[in-house]
Amino acid sequence: MIDTPAAAAANPISQIERDTLATMTRTSWRYWLGLGAAASLVALGGWAWSTMLRQGLGVTGLNSPVMWGSLITTFVFFIGVSHSGTLVSAILFFTRSPLRAAVGRSAEKMTLVAILTAGLYPVIHIGRSWLFFFVLPYPNQRGIWPNFRSPLTWDVFAICSYVTVSALFVYMGMLPDLALLARRIGGWRRPLYRLLSLGFSGTDGEWCLLERAYPIFAGIVIPLAISVHSVVSWDFAMTIMPGWHSAIFAPYFVAGAIFSGIAMAILLLSALRRGYRLGRYIKEAHFDLLAKLMLAMSLVMTFVYATEFFMAFYRGDSTEAELFRWRATGAYAPIFWLVVLCNSVVPLVCFWKRARHSLRVLVVVSVVVTIGMWFERFLFIVTTLAHNFDPFAWRIYKPTLRELAVCLGGFGWFVMLFLLLIKIFPSMSVAEIMEGEHASHGEAPHA
Amino acid sequence: MKTGRRGFLGAAVGTMGAGLVAGCSKRLPRYLIPHVIPPDDAVPGIARHYRTICRECPASCGVTARVREGRVVKLEGNPDHPLSQGALCPRGQATIEGLYSPDRLGTPLTTTGKIGWDAAEGALAAGIKRALDAQKLVVVLTRPELGSVGALFRTWLTALGQQPSQVVTFDAMDRPWLREGARLAFGANANPVPDIAAAKLLLSIGDDLVEEGAVVEQARALADLRAAGGRFVYIGPRLSLTAAAADEWLSVEPGTELLLVLGLARRVLELVGPDAPEGLAVATLRARLAPYDATTVAARTKIGAATLERLARDFLRTRPSLCLGPGRAVAGNNAPALAEAIYVLNAVAGNLQRTLRFLPRPQGAWAGPSMELAELTRRAAAGEVGALIVHHANPHGYGPLFAKLAAALEKVPFVAAFNNQLDETGRHAHLLLPDHHFLETWSDATVRDGVTGIQQAAMIPLLDTRAAADELLVAARSLGKATGLPDGAFGDSVRASFDVKEVERGGKFSEATAASGTLADGALAGAVAALDLAGPADGLPLVVASTLRQLDGLPPTSALLQEMPDPLTSISWGGWVELHPTTASALGVVEGDVISLEGTAGRTELPAHVTIGLREGVVAVPVGYAIPLLDGSPPALGFMTRVRAHRTGAKVAPPHVPGGQSQHGAELSREVTPSRRLPMAPKLPSMNPPVEHPLHRWGLAIDLDRCNGCGACVAACYVENNIPIVGPEEVAKGRDMSWLTIQSFIKDGGDGAAEVSFLPLGCQQCENAPCETVCPTFATYHTKEGLNAQVYSRCVGTRYCENNCPYHVRRFNFFDPKHGPRDSLGLNPDVTVRGRGVTEKCTFCVQRIRGGEEKAKVEGRPVRDGEIVSACAQTCPAHAIVFGDLKDPTSQVSRMAKDQRAYRLLEELNTKPGVVYLARQREKKEGT
Amino acid sequence: MREELVAVFGDPDSAAHALRALREDRVTTARVLSSAPFPAVHETGRPGPWRALGWIALVGGLTGLSCAMALEVATSRSMDLIVGGKPIVSWTAFGVVMFELTMLFAGLSNFTALVILSAFTRRSVSRRARREVTTDRLVVVVPLEGCSADREAAIRRLLSGAVEVRP
């Protein structure tokens, strides 16, 4: 679709252009396969949810006292995934890292998609989904406002702001590209881009504004990102339940979030690189960095696990001690040890340079970590509920197939949205790549 | 032809009129909405109360029926009735289900099918006439009818020219050995009535006071006894509710209870020495008790000689003492002898006239000699019975237990059955006549001398049913044999026989006069036979466990009673067999294994429940599920037999108690001993200002020392608050909706005797409620009166509150709620029916609180203490639960809150609950 | 149409070179358009009201903070329900939402400011010139109001590095 290909072919910069726009211009059968698979997962999940709506939450495995299960697990998991994208991108930006140009955009998109996925689950899991708007603050004839003392209300605000801000963050970074696309890409997308580019035309004045606005925005995004996951962690930490009611939760969740986010980022980036032969832009160096970050986070998680157990037994609170004893040895012990294996042991391979530089190894590790983190969320949610103050009320929870179908639907939804996004918006910042390329050519007299 | 407007209108009116005419019938129509023209004094929305009696079991407690818009919505104990004194048992609470059950019969049935009432009356008269013409007997087989109806049967039989004694009482749960024992010990017309509350030491020989007989009265008496510092020792193979309420639970070698009692009697007689109660033939007794010296008895009963000595000494020292029994759990074919021995023991210890009073047998037209079941069986088998009127009796339902009788009844040419529902006997009857429910008809019952309860029709009959008594009268009249019978409707004659005051009180209650009674010379003359158990020699002795849910000895049919878990095992929906861990391991059985039990009578399969609340080497089965194993040589229902037990290999989900009924160190249900007081409540700082309660702070006090875990409160809560019934599968998943659960924790109290502690757990109505803070929609909040309110319409079902409730008392509607039989008509109109996806929980019966407050307001006075009572507190037979205003220092609840035994659950969490528990008192165990 | 010179450059460096030359010749009104923020962009200094952005974001943030406060306090007062024994207005609990809204408003105002201010700055460059710029072409625009022919010629000379120069 890029016009005058012959002229462009000679020119290195429009070669870049072609590559960076490749995700949008080239559509292989693999793409359609992936999209189809994702869409069918969404359909499955949708059907499963419809049964929940029609018959009631009884179709799940929930019971008293385990009132939260796999659905909330998935919610927390995707909040986690959403976390690192924006954060990584913003941090790379501030550290002026040359690596950002290639991966930043995809990371931000992942954030956006993940938060859009996570946002579904609170609505899905409540008993009367059709009344979810009761928690929104708007003047209504019921004369009822949300309870601002409830962590769930905090959640609503945190997630809504996060969606908005991270969406704008991607958008702002994309303005120049959209302006470009409005010229380059034809077909149904052209008017869209013309509209979205908001008339950006690359005058020096606009560039100066953008270069000022962007860091400010990045500065806003980072604390927001951290706050979102802290708030989600407070859904648990603000209760009085043993194993939840702990000051370590906010940092613990943030670390876990970045951990799972990095894993997911590695998966998506490697897919992009493989699928669109972007090896030239998404380099070993990127994966090396991500792998190091993942390793660091894995170590943090290990530390947190250890701390939790230490505190539980050190404090001498019998209920909590009993809970953690049970977590490691009780009905959910297999999951516990699986989590330890996935999150604390396997990532250690990233200590080896060769492992960090082998994409195959990294992909495997990332998959392992993703699984590990999902079960980690499952573990701390369920064990606490299943085994706390009143022994008479202790009970085991097993998710039903329909429940799991809804969770899978979430993953399908995640992948589907991402695939659509890369088709509609460039996965790399053309402007930044070009700038980077130019700088790397060396002959910039006053760089 | 073309119909004009006028023509059409005319036609319409005409057809309407026709419809009206056709609609009229000389019979009482079935009202879908009662009171199309309401009585002047019936105000919609205002409850009316009728005093009547509960006929669920022969105890016939007095109840108050709450009627809304012509429907009985709840039964509560009649405070004026000496038996109930305001309380009611779970079964009585569940009565409503039977009243509104869809299985109730609305039309007469013959073997061929439904028929009209006229035909049915014709058939009844014809059947009786054939019997009379053939010179055969007409017999009435009825449930215990201790009043007008019983009397009518006799006069009716007389009018037919039959013997009044041809009224046969059928009561599967009867304990004839008690009467027999009394006859042996005291002679013919003795009617010993224990005065439990008066005793300082109660020794129960397997007598499950909380589960058998007049449970409401006995439970209260037991609680009073212990509250007054009395001691209660239970001797029986199984840790029943009664045993759980005891200070000490002992068990002896099954079947040797008789030896134990005789041994005790002998020792007591020795100890009492010269000052033996007068009128006691000491010498004869000595001689007769001689063989039962301590060593022999201790050896046979496997109870320590020291324990035996201690029991004997205590029984004498702490007088007045009282020994009761035998209960069903220990009643074998030597039960009459055992009962006799027990009476002797009391006599020797000088308890007669003090804790064991003699009342004259209740008199009345209904009393007098009557045919025994055995005789009926014989004569029916011999073909002497020409017509049998079965009145709410179901011998066919008890399988092998009454097989002989059932078989004999097959030979009767005409069997007419009066009942509410179609039961086994009904299926074998030639004519089935639907009777009114007891809440729809008049009668009365004299349960003992001086206590006559009036059964008042509390509502218009729901279906096209008719009173059995009226039908008998109709039959007699049509046969022209109505001499001496009331001419009007039977109900009117009953009503006429009481004055308004009595009807308002619910009966005639006069102080019982104690007559004298002494031990007969023949006491203990009979040869004492050690119990020999029938059945396979290699089998295990079978303990037939009485439970409140099966007062008639049949598995419960009420959805509520089945959903309500058994307090001891927390098993709901279905039966089980209890095994001691050692027995279980010997059989290679674990919790939940399906076990096949086979005795001489038959076999059955039940899931195993392994518990230390049972003696080693025996198996225990709830009476309703033991029926297939029991054969019918009276006295019925006891240690009749041994059963062979082996596992079938099948498994069911074990009854759900994940904590294994252990508190795991969590001090929820606490205990105090004379040496060990409760620790001081922690003084916890708070960041928040104290919560203000301007007018009231409603609270609940639960005395765990009085509570016996019977579960009446749970049943009352279900009925009062329209709590959904979810069914076995959902209960197994842990989705029961009960707002109030009886948690039972069982532990080894040392020397092998298990101890159970109960914890009735509902919403604690916390001041700093964790559940409130987390709700995003204000669906739950703290009211000015200290209630933890739940606003269903605001709830979106995040279930966050349930996660954050340390007591786990909040319930979630996973599906659209169902309420069993009550769904149609029997729901409480004062309480919202919650929808799917909504959280609910105990509200302290806020509707009752509001009702009370409004009443007080209208009368322009402050609310009186005890005027407002939650359903659980209202019905508690042991008066263990007290509701009231914690803000008013003079109220009973706040006085209890200041008690030394008072504590609140999980106080260290600083939730400041509005429910106060009083710790269970246990005594230091003396070494045995 | 406006009097101006539109010089199209093939690569950033030549454009930067030309701009430097212009600046030495005291031509300060030149504008440069590019598809990426090359160094050349900054040869002309940092035009536009970009300094305002920080303050706008700050103001936006404060607005968000006060909105949150108002919302929480007002609604809680209007409901006036005690939950968990907490005071009706419990600041500790309200802090979170305040923070979130502060950030949200700051972000929104920052973005809106960017959009509006950009629209203003770009008005100083003619539409024609804006159409010229692509990924591989930078455009330098020199307005020629009231400047003599030889002056124009001089400027054209300074723009000699351009691929083409149009009036």
Short mmCIF file of N, CA and C in Angstrom, two decimals, chain A residues 81-155:
data_model
loop_
_atom_site.label_atom_id
_atom_site.label_comp_id
_atom_site.label_asym_id
_atom_site.label_seq_id
_atom_site.Cartn_x
_atom_site.Cartn_y
_atom_site.Cartn_z
N VAL A 81 -0.67 -8.26 34.42
CA VAL A 81 -0.10 -8.20 33.08
C VAL A 81 -0.11 -6.75 32.58
N SER A 82 -1.25 -6.10 32.81
CA SER A 82 -1.39 -4.73 32.30
C SER A 82 -0.30 -3.84 32.87
N HIS A 83 0.19 -4.28 34.01
CA HIS A 83 1.04 -3.40 34.77
C HIS A 83 2.30 -3.01 34.06
N SER A 84 3.04 -4.03 33.63
CA SER A 84 4.43 -3.75 33.28
C SER A 84 4.53 -2.97 31.98
N GLY A 85 3.60 -3.21 31.04
CA GLY A 85 3.73 -2.57 29.73
C GLY A 85 4.05 -1.10 29.85
N THR A 86 3.08 -0.35 30.34
CA THR A 86 3.25 1.09 30.45
C THR A 86 4.47 1.42 31.28
N LEU A 87 4.59 0.69 32.39
CA LEU A 87 5.68 0.98 33.32
C LEU A 87 7.02 0.85 32.60
N VAL A 88 7.22 -0.31 31.96
CA VAL A 88 8.50 -0.55 31.26
C VAL A 88 8.73 0.56 30.24
N SER A 89 7.70 0.82 29.43
CA SER A 89 7.85 1.82 28.39
C SER A 89 8.25 3.16 28.99
N ALA A 90 7.54 3.56 30.05
CA ALA A 90 7.82 4.87 30.65
C ALA A 90 9.22 4.90 31.25
N ILE A 91 9.59 3.81 31.93
CA ILE A 91 10.91 3.78 32.56
C ILE A 91 12.00 3.86 31.51
N LEU A 92 11.84 3.06 30.44
CA LEU A 92 12.83 3.11 29.35
C LEU A 92 12.92 4.51 28.80
N PHE A 93 11.76 5.17 28.74
CA PHE A 93 11.76 6.53 28.20
C PHE A 93 12.63 7.43 29.07
N PHE A 94 12.45 7.34 30.37
CA PHE A 94 13.18 8.23 31.26
C PHE A 94 14.65 7.88 31.29
N THR A 95 14.93 6.60 31.14
CA THR A 95 16.36 6.23 31.13
C THR A 95 16.95 6.46 29.75
N ARG A 96 16.15 7.14 28.86
CA ARG A 96 16.63 7.45 27.52
C ARG A 96 17.19 6.20 26.84
N SER A 97 16.58 5.06 27.10
CA SER A 97 17.15 3.83 26.56
C SER A 97 16.87 3.73 25.06
N PRO A 98 17.88 3.44 24.26
CA PRO A 98 17.67 3.29 22.81
C PRO A 98 16.75 2.11 22.50
N LEU A 99 16.58 1.23 23.51
CA LEU A 99 15.79 0.01 23.25
C LEU A 99 14.31 0.33 23.14
N ARG A 100 13.91 1.45 23.73
CA ARG A 100 12.48 1.71 23.88
C ARG A 100 11.77 1.77 22.52
N ALA A 101 12.44 2.42 21.56
CA ALA A 101 11.79 2.69 20.28
C ALA A 101 11.08 1.46 19.72
N ALA A 102 11.76 0.31 19.83
CA ALA A 102 11.22 -0.87 19.17
C ALA A 102 10.12 -1.55 19.98
N VAL A 103 10.28 -1.58 21.32
CA VAL A 103 9.36 -2.41 22.11
C VAL A 103 8.32 -1.59 22.86
N GLY A 104 8.59 -0.33 23.05
CA GLY A 104 7.70 0.49 23.89
C GLY A 104 6.25 0.39 23.46
N ARG A 105 6.01 0.60 22.18
CA ARG A 105 4.64 0.66 21.68
C ARG A 105 3.90 -0.65 21.97
N SER A 106 4.53 -1.76 21.62
CA SER A 106 3.86 -3.05 21.85
C SER A 106 3.55 -3.21 23.33
N ALA A 107 4.51 -2.83 24.17
CA ALA A 107 4.30 -2.96 25.62
C ALA A 107 3.08 -2.16 26.04
N GLU A 108 2.99 -0.93 25.53
CA GLU A 108 1.85 -0.09 25.91
C GLU A 108 0.54 -0.71 25.44
N LYS A 109 0.55 -1.23 24.22
CA LYS A 109 -0.66 -1.87 23.70
C LYS A 109 -1.06 -3.03 24.60
N MET A 110 -0.05 -3.81 25.01
CA MET A 110 -0.33 -4.95 25.87
C MET A 110 -1.03 -4.46 27.14
N THR A 111 -0.50 -3.40 27.71
CA THR A 111 -1.12 -2.81 28.89
C THR A 111 -2.58 -2.54 28.66
N LEU A 112 -2.84 -1.82 27.58
CA LEU A 112 -4.20 -1.39 27.29
C LEU A 112 -5.12 -2.61 27.18
N VAL A 113 -4.67 -3.58 26.39
CA VAL A 113 -5.50 -4.76 26.14
C VAL A 113 -5.72 -5.52 27.44
N ALA A 114 -4.65 -5.64 28.23
CA ALA A 114 -4.76 -6.42 29.46
C ALA A 114 -5.75 -5.77 30.42
N ILE A 115 -5.66 -4.46 30.56
CA ILE A 115 -6.56 -3.79 31.52
C ILE A 115 -8.00 -3.90 31.02
N LEU A 116 -8.17 -3.86 29.69
CA LEU A 116 -9.52 -4.01 29.16
C LEU A 116 -10.04 -5.42 29.44
N THR A 117 -9.14 -6.38 29.46
CA THR A 117 -9.55 -7.75 29.80
C THR A 117 -9.88 -7.85 31.29
N ALA A 118 -8.95 -7.35 32.09
CA ALA A 118 -9.13 -7.46 33.54
C ALA A 118 -10.45 -6.83 33.95
N GLY A 119 -10.76 -5.68 33.34
CA GLY A 119 -11.96 -4.94 33.73
C GLY A 119 -13.24 -5.76 33.60
N LEU A 120 -13.21 -6.78 32.73
CA LEU A 120 -14.44 -7.58 32.54
C LEU A 120 -14.78 -8.38 33.79
N TYR A 121 -13.74 -8.87 34.48
CA TYR A 121 -14.00 -9.93 35.46
C TYR A 121 -14.79 -9.50 36.68
N PRO A 122 -14.52 -8.33 37.25
CA PRO A 122 -15.37 -7.93 38.38
C PRO A 122 -16.85 -7.93 37.98
N VAL A 123 -17.13 -7.49 36.76
CA VAL A 123 -18.52 -7.47 36.31
C VAL A 123 -19.04 -8.90 36.15
N ILE A 124 -18.21 -9.75 35.58
CA ILE A 124 -18.65 -11.13 35.35
C ILE A 124 -18.93 -11.84 36.68
N HIS A 125 -18.06 -11.60 37.68
CA HIS A 125 -18.13 -12.48 38.86
C HIS A 125 -19.20 -12.05 39.86
N ILE A 126 -19.74 -10.82 39.72
CA ILE A 126 -20.71 -10.42 40.75
C ILE A 126 -22.05 -11.14 40.52
N GLY A 127 -22.83 -11.22 41.56
CA GLY A 127 -24.05 -12.01 41.52
C GLY A 127 -25.10 -11.41 40.59
N ARG A 128 -25.12 -10.09 40.49
CA ARG A 128 -26.10 -9.44 39.63
C ARG A 128 -25.37 -8.51 38.67
N SER A 129 -24.73 -9.14 37.67
CA SER A 129 -23.88 -8.39 36.74
C SER A 129 -24.64 -7.23 36.12
N TRP A 130 -25.95 -7.46 35.91
CA TRP A 130 -26.73 -6.43 35.22
C TRP A 130 -26.88 -5.16 36.07
N LEU A 131 -26.45 -5.23 37.31
CA LEU A 131 -26.55 -4.03 38.16
C LEU A 131 -25.17 -3.48 38.53
N PHE A 132 -24.15 -3.84 37.70
CA PHE A 132 -22.79 -3.45 38.10
C PHE A 132 -22.67 -1.93 38.24
N PHE A 133 -23.54 -1.19 37.52
CA PHE A 133 -23.41 0.28 37.53
C PHE A 133 -23.74 0.86 38.90
N PHE A 134 -24.24 0.03 39.81
CA PHE A 134 -24.50 0.54 41.16
C PHE A 134 -23.22 1.07 41.81
N VAL A 135 -22.07 0.60 41.35
CA VAL A 135 -20.83 1.03 42.00
C VAL A 135 -20.26 2.29 41.36
N LEU A 136 -20.90 2.75 40.28
CA LEU A 136 -20.39 3.97 39.63
C LEU A 136 -20.97 5.20 40.31
N PRO A 137 -20.16 6.23 40.48
CA PRO A 137 -20.66 7.44 41.14
C PRO A 137 -21.37 8.36 40.15
N TYR A 138 -22.68 8.32 40.15
CA TYR A 138 -23.42 9.27 39.30
C TYR A 138 -24.74 9.55 40.01
N PRO A 139 -25.24 10.76 39.89
CA PRO A 139 -26.50 11.06 40.57
C PRO A 139 -27.63 10.22 40.00
N ASN A 140 -28.33 9.49 40.86
CA ASN A 140 -29.37 8.59 40.35
C ASN A 140 -30.62 8.68 41.21
N GLN A 141 -31.72 8.18 40.66
CA GLN A 141 -32.99 8.33 41.37
C GLN A 141 -33.02 7.46 42.62
N ARG A 142 -32.07 6.51 42.72
CA ARG A 142 -32.04 5.69 43.94
C ARG A 142 -31.47 6.49 45.10
N GLY A 143 -30.87 7.64 44.76
CA GLY A 143 -30.28 8.45 45.82
C GLY A 143 -29.12 7.75 46.50
N ILE A 144 -28.46 6.87 45.76
CA ILE A 144 -27.38 6.08 46.36
C ILE A 144 -26.04 6.41 45.70
N TRP A 145 -25.04 6.59 46.52
CA TRP A 145 -23.69 6.81 46.01
C TRP A 145 -22.81 5.67 46.47
N PRO A 146 -21.72 5.43 45.76
CA PRO A 146 -20.84 4.33 46.21
C PRO A 146 -20.23 4.64 47.56
N ASN A 147 -19.78 3.58 48.20
CA ASN A 147 -19.17 3.70 49.52
C ASN A 147 -17.67 3.90 49.34
N PHE A 148 -17.24 5.14 49.55
CA PHE A 148 -15.83 5.44 49.28
C PHE A 148 -14.90 4.85 50.31
N ARG A 149 -15.45 4.18 51.31
CA ARG A 149 -14.59 3.50 52.28
C ARG A 149 -14.29 2.08 51.84
N SER A 150 -14.92 1.67 50.72
CA SER A 150 -14.74 0.28 50.28
C SER A 150 -13.63 0.17 49.24
N PRO A 151 -12.67 -0.71 49.46
CA PRO A 151 -11.60 -0.91 48.48
C PRO A 151 -12.12 -1.20 47.08
N LEU A 152 -13.30 -1.81 47.00
CA LEU A 152 -13.83 -2.09 45.65
C LEU A 152 -14.12 -0.80 44.91
N THR A 153 -14.62 0.20 45.64
CA THR A 153 -14.85 1.49 45.00
C THR A 153 -13.52 2.09 44.56
N TRP A 154 -12.51 1.94 45.41
CA TRP A 154 -11.19 2.42 44.99
C TRP A 154 -10.82 1.76 43.68
N ASP A 155 -11.05 0.47 43.62
CA ASP A 155 -10.75 -0.28 42.40
C ASP A 155 -11.37 0.36 41.18
#
